[in-house]
Amino acid sequence: MDPVPSATIRTVHGDARELPGVAPGSVELIVTSPPYPMIPQWDETFHRWGATDYPSMHGRLGEVWAACFRALVPGGILAVNVGDALRSGPDGFRLWPNHVDVTRSCETVGFRSLPYVLWKKPTNKPNAFLGSGFLPPNAYVTLDCEFVLLFRRGGLRRLPPKDPRRERSRYTKAERDRWFSQVWDDVPGIRQSGKGRRTGAFPPEIPRRLIRMFSLVGDTVLDPFAGTGTTLWVAHALGRTSVGIDNDPELSEALAREAARLNGDRIPV
Ligand SMILES: C[S@@+](CC[C@H](N)C(=O)[O-])C[C@H]1O[C@@H](n2cnc3c(N)ncnc32)[C@H](O)[C@@H]1O
């Protein structure tokens, strides 16, 4: 699909808790993946936020979900890709159920929970079994799913009758049957290399489905943890205006350059 002329990309170097440059009620869809609490890759990020334990990590993320709530139009959707973590804590090895705490925080700031997606990455490798041998009872079930949690600001989004953008944004029956089922087992993860190693980038198919499912051509899509910009580039290709925020200076510069290139701006030298 050709991008519509107004489908520009805006990137901002800043803090997701403040959503700089994003006006209240100006976004129809948010697609994002935050730093995951209790995953060692993100310890330093949370430490910089002053969060060193699990509740305070979710406390910081909760400030982002509150800002997201304000940024959305009534009926707008927040989609959060997050995984649980397995790690030793003060009371020993255990699960840290990030999907539960993100859900709790989102409900606390006013979101309505909607049915979510379990993203089960297909793999050729045998399960990374956590235990030894074949003797019960002390082994662990393998964490091989991530979540795509879905929330709405209030009731259904209201649109003008016969809004032509709805027809232009239509999905096929095959797409609907696949995308609206609760388990996505046909989306491989991507190799985390280069910038991706630092950002935990998700594959473009994840935002592509969510943007087609929950927004219209011409809508505005926000990613408050933009990383390598996967959400932004997919949104642009699908004719949606997009806004991305990241607080990493290096990533932000790369985002601004790619956005300028896609917007057709003169790239600053
Ligand atoms: C899981 S990654 C997002 C990856 C992204 N979905 C992609 O495909 O590249 C989380 C991102 O959040 C950014 N980040 C961490 N703390 C932040 C904050 N307070 N404000 C904005 N961005 C933040 C990190 O720099 C990182 O790029």
PDB file of C-alpha atoms and ligand atoms in Angstrom:
ATOM      1  CA  MET A   1       0.000   0.000   0.000  1.00  0.00           C
ATOM      2  CA  ASP A   2       1.352   3.475  -0.831  1.00  0.00           C
ATOM      3  CA  PRO A   3       1.784   5.597   2.301  1.00  0.00           C
ATOM      4  CA  VAL A   4      -0.823   8.378   2.475  1.00  0.00           C
ATOM      5  CA  PRO A   5       0.829  11.828   2.138  1.00  0.00           C
ATOM      6  CA  SER A   6       0.153  12.773   5.773  1.00  0.00           C
ATOM      7  CA  ALA A   7       1.758   9.586   7.163  1.00  0.00           C
ATOM      8  CA  THR A   8       4.768  11.314   8.629  1.00  0.00           C
ATOM      9  CA  ILE A   9       7.077   9.968  11.325  1.00  0.00           C
ATOM     10  CA  ARG A  10       8.111  12.027  14.346  1.00  0.00           C
ATOM     11  CA  THR A  11      10.801  10.908  16.768  1.00  0.00           C
ATOM     12  CA  VAL A  12      11.580  12.461  20.129  1.00  0.00           C
ATOM     13  CA  HIS A  13      14.545  11.890  22.416  1.00  0.00           C
ATOM     14  CA  GLY A  14      12.940  11.800  25.838  1.00  0.00           C
ATOM     15  CA  ASP A  15      11.358   9.911  28.696  1.00  0.00           C
ATOM     16  CA  ALA A  16       8.398   7.631  28.079  1.00  0.00           C
ATOM     17  CA  ARG A  17       6.893   8.706  31.403  1.00  0.00           C
ATOM     18  CA  GLU A  18       6.487  12.250  30.099  1.00  0.00           C
ATOM     19  CA  LEU A  19       5.718  11.552  26.424  1.00  0.00           C
ATOM     20  CA  PRO A  20       7.240  14.875  25.331  1.00  0.00           C
ATOM     21  CA  GLY A  21       5.520  16.424  22.333  1.00  0.00           C
ATOM     22  CA  VAL A  22       2.490  14.100  22.516  1.00  0.00           C
ATOM     23  CA  ALA A  23      -0.730  16.038  23.155  1.00  0.00           C
ATOM     24  CA  PRO A  24      -3.458  14.489  25.338  1.00  0.00           C
ATOM     25  CA  GLY A  25      -6.023  12.568  23.265  1.00  0.00           C
ATOM     26  CA  SER A  26      -3.925  12.720  20.092  1.00  0.00           C
ATOM     27  CA  VAL A  27      -3.123   9.036  19.494  1.00  0.00           C
ATOM     28  CA  GLU A  28      -5.388   6.230  18.282  1.00  0.00           C
ATOM     29  CA  LEU A  29      -3.076   3.266  18.925  1.00  0.00           C
ATOM     30  CA  ILE A  30       0.018   2.552  21.028  1.00  0.00           C
ATOM     31  CA  VAL A  31       2.192  -0.450  20.136  1.00  0.00           C
ATOM     32  CA  THR A  32       5.175  -0.963  22.391  1.00  0.00           C
ATOM     33  CA  SER A  33       7.519  -3.292  24.222  1.00  0.00           C
ATOM     34  CA  PRO A  34       9.010  -1.921  27.447  1.00  0.00           C
ATOM     35  CA  PRO A  35      12.203  -2.955  29.213  1.00  0.00           C
ATOM     36  CA  TYR A  36      11.180  -6.219  30.953  1.00  0.00           C
ATOM     37  CA  PRO A  37      11.480  -6.169  34.788  1.00  0.00           C
ATOM     38  CA  MET A  38      13.809  -8.862  36.216  1.00  0.00           C
ATOM     39  CA  ILE A  39      15.528  -9.556  32.868  1.00  0.00           C
ATOM     40  CA  PRO A  40      19.260  -8.848  33.431  1.00  0.00           C
ATOM     41  CA  GLN A  41      19.514  -6.957  30.092  1.00  0.00           C
ATOM     42  CA  TRP A  42      17.310  -4.217  31.553  1.00  0.00           C
ATOM     43  CA  ASP A  43      18.690  -4.025  35.124  1.00  0.00           C
ATOM     44  CA  GLU A  44      20.780  -0.960  34.381  1.00  0.00           C
ATOM     45  CA  THR A  45      17.836   0.841  32.763  1.00  0.00           C
ATOM     46  CA  PHE A  46      15.717   0.292  35.859  1.00  0.00           C
ATOM     47  CA  HIS A  47      18.593   1.231  38.170  1.00  0.00           C
ATOM     48  CA  ARG A  48      18.881   4.555  36.314  1.00  0.00           C
ATOM     49  CA  TRP A  49      15.168   5.012  37.029  1.00  0.00           C
ATOM     50  CA  GLY A  50      15.909   4.403  40.718  1.00  0.00           C
ATOM     51  CA  ALA A  51      14.139   1.035  40.659  1.00  0.00           C
ATOM     52  CA  THR A  52      16.020  -1.925  42.101  1.00  0.00           C
ATOM     53  CA  ASP A  53      13.240  -4.328  43.037  1.00  0.00           C
ATOM     54  CA  TYR A  54      10.304  -5.825  41.181  1.00  0.00           C
ATOM     55  CA  PRO A  55       7.523  -3.623  42.642  1.00  0.00           C
ATOM     56  CA  SER A  56       9.447  -0.405  41.992  1.00  0.00           C
ATOM     57  CA  MET A  57      10.257  -1.482  38.410  1.00  0.00           C
ATOM     58  CA  HIS A  58       6.533  -1.886  37.761  1.00  0.00           C
ATOM     59  CA  GLY A  59       5.949   1.377  39.620  1.00  0.00           C
ATOM     60  CA  ARG A  60       8.111   3.196  37.036  1.00  0.00           C
ATOM     61  CA  LEU A  61       6.412   1.415  34.123  1.00  0.00           C
ATOM     62  CA  GLY A  62       3.056   2.318  35.659  1.00  0.00           C
ATOM     63  CA  GLU A  63       3.921   5.999  35.172  1.00  0.00           C
ATOM     64  CA  VAL A  64       4.349   5.261  31.452  1.00  0.00           C
ATOM     65  CA  TRP A  65       0.976   3.486  31.251  1.00  0.00           C
ATOM     66  CA  ALA A  66      -0.654   6.499  32.927  1.00  0.00           C
ATOM     67  CA  ALA A  67       0.911   8.817  30.325  1.00  0.00           C
ATOM     68  CA  CYS A  68      -0.266   6.457  27.563  1.00  0.00           C
ATOM     69  CA  PHE A  69      -3.817   6.588  28.923  1.00  0.00           C
ATOM     70  CA  ARG A  70      -3.787  10.392  28.666  1.00  0.00           C
ATOM     71  CA  ALA A  71      -2.308  10.324  25.143  1.00  0.00           C
ATOM     72  CA  LEU A  72      -5.018   8.057  23.709  1.00  0.00           C
ATOM     73  CA  VAL A  73      -8.335   9.124  22.233  1.00  0.00           C
ATOM     74  CA  PRO A  74     -11.440   7.610  23.887  1.00  0.00           C
ATOM     75  CA  GLY A  75     -11.649   4.052  22.560  1.00  0.00           C
ATOM     76  CA  GLY A  76      -7.928   4.050  21.660  1.00  0.00           C
ATOM     77  CA  ILE A  77      -5.931   0.853  22.183  1.00  0.00           C
ATOM     78  CA  LEU A  78      -2.706   0.123  24.043  1.00  0.00           C
ATOM     79  CA  ALA A  79      -0.844  -3.047  22.938  1.00  0.00           C
ATOM     80  CA  VAL A  80       2.060  -4.118  25.175  1.00  0.00           C
ATOM     81  CA  ASN A  81       4.463  -6.898  24.212  1.00  0.00           C
ATOM     82  CA  VAL A  82       6.044  -8.247  27.394  1.00  0.00           C
ATOM     83  CA  GLY A  83       7.461 -11.523  28.662  1.00  0.00           C
ATOM     84  CA  ASP A  84       7.600 -12.984  32.163  1.00  0.00           C
ATOM     85  CA  ALA A  85      10.984 -13.552  33.799  1.00  0.00           C
ATOM     86  CA  LEU A  86      12.553 -16.463  35.692  1.00  0.00           C
ATOM     87  CA  ARG A  87      15.177 -15.467  38.216  1.00  0.00           C
ATOM     88  CA  SER A  88      16.301 -15.914  41.789  1.00  0.00           C
ATOM     89  CA  GLY A  89      14.943 -13.403  44.268  1.00  0.00           C
ATOM     90  CA  PRO A  90      15.350 -13.081  48.049  1.00  0.00           C
ATOM     91  CA  ASP A  91      13.167 -16.186  48.526  1.00  0.00           C
ATOM     92  CA  GLY A  92      14.849 -18.301  45.803  1.00  0.00           C
ATOM     93  CA  PHE A  93      14.212 -19.120  42.161  1.00  0.00           C
ATOM     94  CA  ARG A  94      10.776 -18.070  40.930  1.00  0.00           C
ATOM     95  CA  LEU A  95       8.630 -16.597  38.177  1.00  0.00           C
ATOM     96  CA  TRP A  96       8.224 -12.826  37.955  1.00  0.00           C
ATOM     97  CA  PRO A  97       4.835 -12.505  36.240  1.00  0.00           C
ATOM     98  CA  ASN A  98       5.342  -9.272  34.302  1.00  0.00           C
ATOM     99  CA  HIS A  99       2.127  -9.788  32.342  1.00  0.00           C
ATOM    100  CA  VAL A 100       0.150  -9.787  35.601  1.00  0.00           C
ATOM    101  CA  ASP A 101       1.749  -6.603  36.921  1.00  0.00           C
ATOM    102  CA  VAL A 102       1.487  -4.704  33.632  1.00  0.00           C
ATOM    103  CA  THR A 103      -2.209  -5.666  33.552  1.00  0.00           C
ATOM    104  CA  ARG A 104      -2.717  -4.573  37.153  1.00  0.00           C
ATOM    105  CA  SER A 105      -0.976  -1.222  36.549  1.00  0.00           C
ATOM    106  CA  CYS A 106      -2.929  -0.553  33.353  1.00  0.00           C
ATOM    107  CA  GLU A 107      -6.220  -1.281  35.107  1.00  0.00           C
ATOM    108  CA  THR A 108      -5.178   0.992  37.991  1.00  0.00           C
ATOM    109  CA  VAL A 109      -4.627   3.948  35.651  1.00  0.00           C
ATOM    110  CA  GLY A 110      -8.049   3.409  34.054  1.00  0.00           C
ATOM    111  CA  PHE A 111      -7.575   1.022  31.123  1.00  0.00           C
ATOM    112  CA  ARG A 112     -10.043  -1.762  30.360  1.00  0.00           C
ATOM    113  CA  SER A 113      -8.400  -5.141  29.762  1.00  0.00           C
ATOM    114  CA  LEU A 114      -9.231  -6.878  26.489  1.00  0.00           C
ATOM    115  CA  PRO A 115      -8.474 -10.476  25.408  1.00  0.00           C
ATOM    116  CA  TYR A 116      -4.740 -10.808  24.867  1.00  0.00           C
ATOM    117  CA  VAL A 117      -2.449 -12.723  22.527  1.00  0.00           C
ATOM    118  CA  LEU A 118       0.091 -15.375  23.485  1.00  0.00           C
ATOM    119  CA  TRP A 119       3.035 -15.119  21.130  1.00  0.00           C
ATOM    120  CA  LYS A 120       4.650 -18.560  20.931  1.00  0.00           C
ATOM    121  CA  LYS A 121       7.776 -18.231  18.836  1.00  0.00           C
ATOM    122  CA  PRO A 122       8.209 -21.227  16.527  1.00  0.00           C
ATOM    123  CA  THR A 123      11.539 -22.955  17.100  1.00  0.00           C
ATOM    124  CA  ASN A 124      13.436 -25.907  15.646  1.00  0.00           C
ATOM    125  CA  LYS A 125      15.344 -26.376  18.862  1.00  0.00           C
ATOM    126  CA  PRO A 126      14.090 -28.823  21.495  1.00  0.00           C
ATOM    127  CA  ASN A 127      12.704 -27.076  24.574  1.00  0.00           C
ATOM    128  CA  ALA A 128      15.265 -25.449  26.835  1.00  0.00           C
ATOM    129  CA  PHE A 129      14.174 -27.692  29.704  1.00  0.00           C
ATOM    130  CA  LEU A 130      14.918 -26.336  33.191  1.00  0.00           C
ATOM    131  CA  GLY A 131      15.511 -29.318  35.403  1.00  0.00           C
ATOM    132  CA  SER A 132      17.574 -32.465  35.337  1.00  0.00           C
ATOM    133  CA  GLY A 133      16.727 -35.842  33.853  1.00  0.00           C
ATOM    134  CA  PHE A 134      13.188 -37.204  33.907  1.00  0.00           C
ATOM    135  CA  LEU A 135      12.397 -37.408  37.593  1.00  0.00           C
ATOM    136  CA  PRO A 136       9.542 -35.394  39.108  1.00  0.00           C
ATOM    137  CA  PRO A 137       8.683 -33.162  40.891  1.00  0.00           C
ATOM    138  CA  ASN A 138      11.203 -30.272  40.750  1.00  0.00           C
ATOM    139  CA  ALA A 139      11.482 -29.256  37.070  1.00  0.00           C
ATOM    140  CA  TYR A 140      10.052 -26.046  35.565  1.00  0.00           C
ATOM    141  CA  VAL A 141       7.689 -25.510  32.646  1.00  0.00           C
ATOM    142  CA  THR A 142       9.581 -23.751  29.820  1.00  0.00           C
ATOM    143  CA  LEU A 143       8.796 -20.079  29.309  1.00  0.00           C
ATOM    144  CA  ASP A 144       8.259 -20.164  25.562  1.00  0.00           C
ATOM    145  CA  CYS A 145       5.503 -17.574  25.170  1.00  0.00           C
ATOM    146  CA  GLU A 146       5.485 -13.808  25.369  1.00  0.00           C
ATOM    147  CA  PHE A 147       2.330 -11.758  25.791  1.00  0.00           C
ATOM    148  CA  VAL A 148       0.721  -9.104  23.659  1.00  0.00           C
ATOM    149  CA  LEU A 149      -1.516  -7.479  26.273  1.00  0.00           C
ATOM    150  CA  LEU A 150      -4.389  -5.365  24.963  1.00  0.00           C
ATOM    151  CA  PHE A 151      -6.155  -2.529  26.733  1.00  0.00           C
ATOM    152  CA  ARG A 152      -8.683   0.109  25.718  1.00  0.00           C
ATOM    153  CA  ARG A 153      -9.266   3.613  26.975  1.00  0.00           C
ATOM    154  CA  GLY A 154     -12.967   3.403  27.856  1.00  0.00           C
ATOM    155  CA  GLY A 155     -15.653   2.015  25.553  1.00  0.00           C
ATOM    156  CA  LEU A 156     -15.663   1.348  21.822  1.00  0.00           C
ATOM    157  CA  ARG A 157     -14.073   3.944  19.561  1.00  0.00           C
ATOM    158  CA  ARG A 158     -16.739   6.048  17.823  1.00  0.00           C
ATOM    159  CA  LEU A 159     -16.295   6.826  14.113  1.00  0.00           C
ATOM    160  CA  PRO A 160     -18.346   8.913  11.686  1.00  0.00           C
ATOM    161  CA  PRO A 161     -20.926   6.768   9.840  1.00  0.00           C
ATOM    162  CA  LYS A 162     -19.503   5.217   6.640  1.00  0.00           C
ATOM    163  CA  ASP A 163     -16.006   6.565   7.351  1.00  0.00           C
ATOM    164  CA  PRO A 164     -14.213   5.618   4.103  1.00  0.00           C
ATOM    165  CA  ARG A 165     -10.976   5.024   6.008  1.00  0.00           C
ATOM    166  CA  ARG A 166     -12.523   1.919   7.573  1.00  0.00           C
ATOM    167  CA  GLU A 167     -13.069   0.302   4.173  1.00  0.00           C
ATOM    168  CA  ARG A 168      -9.540   1.231   3.132  1.00  0.00           C
ATOM    169  CA  SER A 169      -8.205  -0.420   6.279  1.00  0.00           C
ATOM    170  CA  ARG A 170     -10.151  -3.687   5.842  1.00  0.00           C
ATOM    171  CA  TYR A 171      -8.493  -7.038   6.563  1.00  0.00           C
ATOM    172  CA  THR A 172      -9.277 -10.289   4.740  1.00  0.00           C
ATOM    173  CA  LYS A 173     -11.104 -13.265   6.251  1.00  0.00           C
ATOM    174  CA  ALA A 174      -7.853 -15.257   6.304  1.00  0.00           C
ATOM    175  CA  GLU A 175      -6.084 -12.397   8.106  1.00  0.00           C
ATOM    176  CA  ARG A 176      -8.927 -12.035  10.593  1.00  0.00           C
ATOM    177  CA  ASP A 177      -9.045 -15.766  11.342  1.00  0.00           C
ATOM    178  CA  ARG A 178      -5.283 -15.883  11.970  1.00  0.00           C
ATOM    179  CA  TRP A 179      -4.752 -12.574  13.754  1.00  0.00           C
ATOM    180  CA  PHE A 180      -7.741 -12.678  16.109  1.00  0.00           C
ATOM    181  CA  SER A 181      -6.935 -16.145  17.449  1.00  0.00           C
ATOM    182  CA  GLN A 182      -5.361 -16.122  20.891  1.00  0.00           C
ATOM    183  CA  VAL A 183      -2.132 -17.964  20.080  1.00  0.00           C
ATOM    184  CA  TRP A 184       0.254 -16.613  17.469  1.00  0.00           C
ATOM    185  CA  ASP A 185       2.597 -19.491  16.742  1.00  0.00           C
ATOM    186  CA  ASP A 186       3.616 -18.408  13.244  1.00  0.00           C
ATOM    187  CA  VAL A 187       5.760 -15.345  14.019  1.00  0.00           C
ATOM    188  CA  PRO A 188       9.452 -16.169  14.464  1.00  0.00           C
ATOM    189  CA  GLY A 189      11.496 -13.956  16.787  1.00  0.00           C
ATOM    190  CA  ILE A 190      14.411 -12.095  15.247  1.00  0.00           C
ATOM    191  CA  ARG A 191      18.084 -12.624  15.866  1.00  0.00           C
ATOM    192  CA  GLN A 192      19.181 -10.013  18.378  1.00  0.00           C
ATOM    193  CA  SER A 193      22.326  -8.583  16.853  1.00  0.00           C
ATOM    194  CA  GLY A 194      23.924  -5.141  16.518  1.00  0.00           C
ATOM    195  CA  LYS A 195      21.507  -2.483  17.784  1.00  0.00           C
ATOM    196  CA  GLY A 196      18.886  -5.209  18.242  1.00  0.00           C
ATOM    197  CA  ARG A 197      21.027  -6.791  20.957  1.00  0.00           C
ATOM    198  CA  ARG A 198      20.667  -3.707  23.087  1.00  0.00           C
ATOM    199  CA  THR A 199      17.035  -2.997  22.371  1.00  0.00           C
ATOM    200  CA  GLY A 200      15.267  -6.372  22.315  1.00  0.00           C
ATOM    201  CA  ALA A 201      13.636  -5.459  18.989  1.00  0.00           C
ATOM    202  CA  PHE A 202      10.464  -7.310  18.032  1.00  0.00           C
ATOM    203  CA  PRO A 203       9.867  -8.637  14.497  1.00  0.00           C
ATOM    204  CA  PRO A 204       7.948  -6.235  12.187  1.00  0.00           C
ATOM    205  CA  GLU A 205       5.114  -8.795  11.899  1.00  0.00           C
ATOM    206  CA  ILE A 206       4.052  -8.059  15.495  1.00  0.00           C
ATOM    207  CA  PRO A 207       3.357  -4.306  15.000  1.00  0.00           C
ATOM    208  CA  ARG A 208       2.133  -4.992  11.442  1.00  0.00           C
ATOM    209  CA  ARG A 209      -0.693  -7.218  12.703  1.00  0.00           C
ATOM    210  CA  LEU A 210      -1.572  -4.949  15.620  1.00  0.00           C
ATOM    211  CA  ILE A 211      -1.658  -1.814  13.466  1.00  0.00           C
ATOM    212  CA  ARG A 212      -3.883  -3.511  10.859  1.00  0.00           C
ATOM    213  CA  MET A 213      -6.142  -4.938  13.608  1.00  0.00           C
ATOM    214  CA  PHE A 214      -6.599  -1.838  15.760  1.00  0.00           C
ATOM    215  CA  SER A 215      -6.114   1.307  13.673  1.00  0.00           C
ATOM    216  CA  LEU A 216      -7.239   2.977  10.468  1.00  0.00           C
ATOM    217  CA  VAL A 217      -5.227   4.411   7.609  1.00  0.00           C
ATOM    218  CA  GLY A 218      -4.444   8.015   8.635  1.00  0.00           C
ATOM    219  CA  ASP A 219      -4.498   7.287  12.396  1.00  0.00           C
ATOM    220  CA  THR A 220      -1.592   8.129  14.696  1.00  0.00           C
ATOM    221  CA  VAL A 221       0.418   5.282  16.233  1.00  0.00           C
ATOM    222  CA  LEU A 222       2.759   5.872  19.182  1.00  0.00           C
ATOM    223  CA  ASP A 223       5.667   3.800  20.509  1.00  0.00           C
ATOM    224  CA  PRO A 224       6.951   5.272  23.813  1.00  0.00           C
ATOM    225  CA  PHE A 225       9.871   2.756  23.856  1.00  0.00           C
ATOM    226  CA  ALA A 226      10.747   3.048  20.169  1.00  0.00           C
ATOM    227  CA  GLY A 227      14.147   1.266  20.241  1.00  0.00           C
ATOM    228  CA  THR A 228      15.194   0.558  16.659  1.00  0.00           C
ATOM    229  CA  GLY A 229      11.891   2.025  15.417  1.00  0.00           C
ATOM    230  CA  THR A 230      10.179  -1.178  14.234  1.00  0.00           C
ATOM    231  CA  THR A 231       6.690   0.162  15.072  1.00  0.00           C
ATOM    232  CA  LEU A 232       7.380   3.477  13.341  1.00  0.00           C
ATOM    233  CA  TRP A 233       8.605   2.054  10.046  1.00  0.00           C
ATOM    234  CA  VAL A 234       5.740  -0.447   9.843  1.00  0.00           C
ATOM    235  CA  ALA A 235       3.160   2.236  10.711  1.00  0.00           C
ATOM    236  CA  HIS A 236       4.562   4.469   7.969  1.00  0.00           C
ATOM    237  CA  ALA A 237       4.402   1.677   5.385  1.00  0.00           C
ATOM    238  CA  LEU A 238       0.755   1.111   6.388  1.00  0.00           C
ATOM    239  CA  GLY A 239      -0.221   4.772   5.939  1.00  0.00           C
ATOM    240  CA  ARG A 240      -0.353   5.696   9.625  1.00  0.00           C
ATOM    241  CA  THR A 241       1.314   8.760  11.150  1.00  0.00           C
ATOM    242  CA  SER A 242       3.720   7.655  13.840  1.00  0.00           C
ATOM    243  CA  VAL A 243       5.478   9.058  16.881  1.00  0.00           C
ATOM    244  CA  GLY A 244       8.387   7.346  18.605  1.00  0.00           C
ATOM    245  CA  ILE A 245      10.144   8.186  21.864  1.00  0.00           C
ATOM    246  CA  ASP A 246      13.347   6.697  23.240  1.00  0.00           C
ATOM    247  CA  ASN A 247      15.702   7.952  25.926  1.00  0.00           C
ATOM    248  CA  ASP A 248      18.866   6.357  24.502  1.00  0.00           C
ATOM    249  CA  PRO A 249      20.813   9.157  22.744  1.00  0.00           C
ATOM    250  CA  GLU A 250      22.428   6.884  20.159  1.00  0.00           C
ATOM    251  CA  LEU A 251      19.188   5.129  19.241  1.00  0.00           C
ATOM    252  CA  SER A 252      17.336   8.458  19.155  1.00  0.00           C
ATOM    253  CA  GLU A 253      19.806   9.875  16.670  1.00  0.00           C
ATOM    254  CA  ALA A 254      19.461   6.813  14.448  1.00  0.00           C
ATOM    255  CA  LEU A 255      15.653   7.071  14.685  1.00  0.00           C
ATOM    256  CA  ALA A 256      15.688  10.764  13.741  1.00  0.00           C
ATOM    257  CA  ARG A 257      17.874  10.091  10.680  1.00  0.00           C
ATOM    258  CA  GLU A 258      15.745   7.239   9.369  1.00  0.00           C
ATOM    259  CA  ALA A 259      12.549   9.228  10.028  1.00  0.00           C
ATOM    260  CA  ALA A 260      13.960  12.187   8.086  1.00  0.00           C
ATOM    261  CA  ARG A 261      14.855   9.887   5.189  1.00  0.00           C
ATOM    262  CA  LEU A 262      11.366   8.337   5.070  1.00  0.00           C
ATOM    263  CA  ASN A 263       9.657  11.730   5.484  1.00  0.00           C
ATOM    264  CA  GLY A 264      11.689  12.992   2.534  1.00  0.00           C
ATOM    265  CA  ASP A 265      13.293  15.728   4.653  1.00  0.00           C
ATOM    266  CA  ARG A 266      16.780  16.992   4.018  1.00  0.00           C
ATOM    267  CA  ILE A 267      18.946  14.832   6.278  1.00  0.00           C
ATOM    268  CA  PRO A 268      20.983  17.006   8.649  1.00  0.00           C
ATOM    269  CA  VAL A 269      24.744  16.593   8.230  1.00  0.00           C
TER     270      VAL A 269
HETATM  271  C1  LIG B   1      12.379  -3.554  24.511  1.00  0.00           C
HETATM  272  S1  LIG B   1      13.146  -2.162  23.831  1.00  0.00           S
HETATM  273  C2  LIG B   1      12.060  -1.696  22.509  1.00  0.00           C
HETATM  274  C3  LIG B   1      12.418  -2.346  21.194  1.00  0.00           C
HETATM  275  C4  LIG B   1      11.571  -1.923  20.021  1.00  0.00           C
HETATM  276  N1  LIG B   1      10.231  -2.510  20.105  1.00  0.00           N
HETATM  277  C5  LIG B   1      12.236  -2.342  18.706  1.00  0.00           C
HETATM  278  O1  LIG B   1      11.621  -3.107  17.933  1.00  0.00           O
HETATM  279  O2  LIG B   1      13.371  -1.946  18.473  1.00  0.00           O
HETATM  280  C6  LIG B   1      12.922  -0.903  25.016  1.00  0.00           C
HETATM  281  C7  LIG B   1      13.463   0.472  24.650  1.00  0.00           C
HETATM  282  O3  LIG B   1      13.080   1.368  25.679  1.00  0.00           O
HETATM  283  C8  LIG B   1      14.066   2.368  25.788  1.00  0.00           C
HETATM  284  N2  LIG B   1      13.882   3.014  27.099  1.00  0.00           N
HETATM  285  C9  LIG B   1      14.237   2.561  28.313  1.00  0.00           C
HETATM  286  N3  LIG B   1      13.850   3.427  29.266  1.00  0.00           N
HETATM  287  C10 LIG B   1      13.196   4.445  28.640  1.00  0.00           C
HETATM  288  C11 LIG B   1      12.552   5.640  29.080  1.00  0.00           C
HETATM  289  N4  LIG B   1      12.490   5.980  30.368  1.00  0.00           N
HETATM  290  N5  LIG B   1      11.990   6.435  28.150  1.00  0.00           N
HETATM  291  C12 LIG B   1      12.037   6.127  26.837  1.00  0.00           C
HETATM  292  N6  LIG B   1      12.654   5.017  26.363  1.00  0.00           N
HETATM  293  C13 LIG B   1      13.227   4.183  27.255  1.00  0.00           C
HETATM  294  C14 LIG B   1      15.377   1.631  25.603  1.00  0.00           C
HETATM  295  O4  LIG B   1      16.396   2.505  25.159  1.00  0.00           O
HETATM  296  C15 LIG B   1      14.981   0.586  24.529  1.00  0.00           C
HETATM  297  O5  LIG B   1      15.310   1.064  23.248  1.00  0.00           O
END
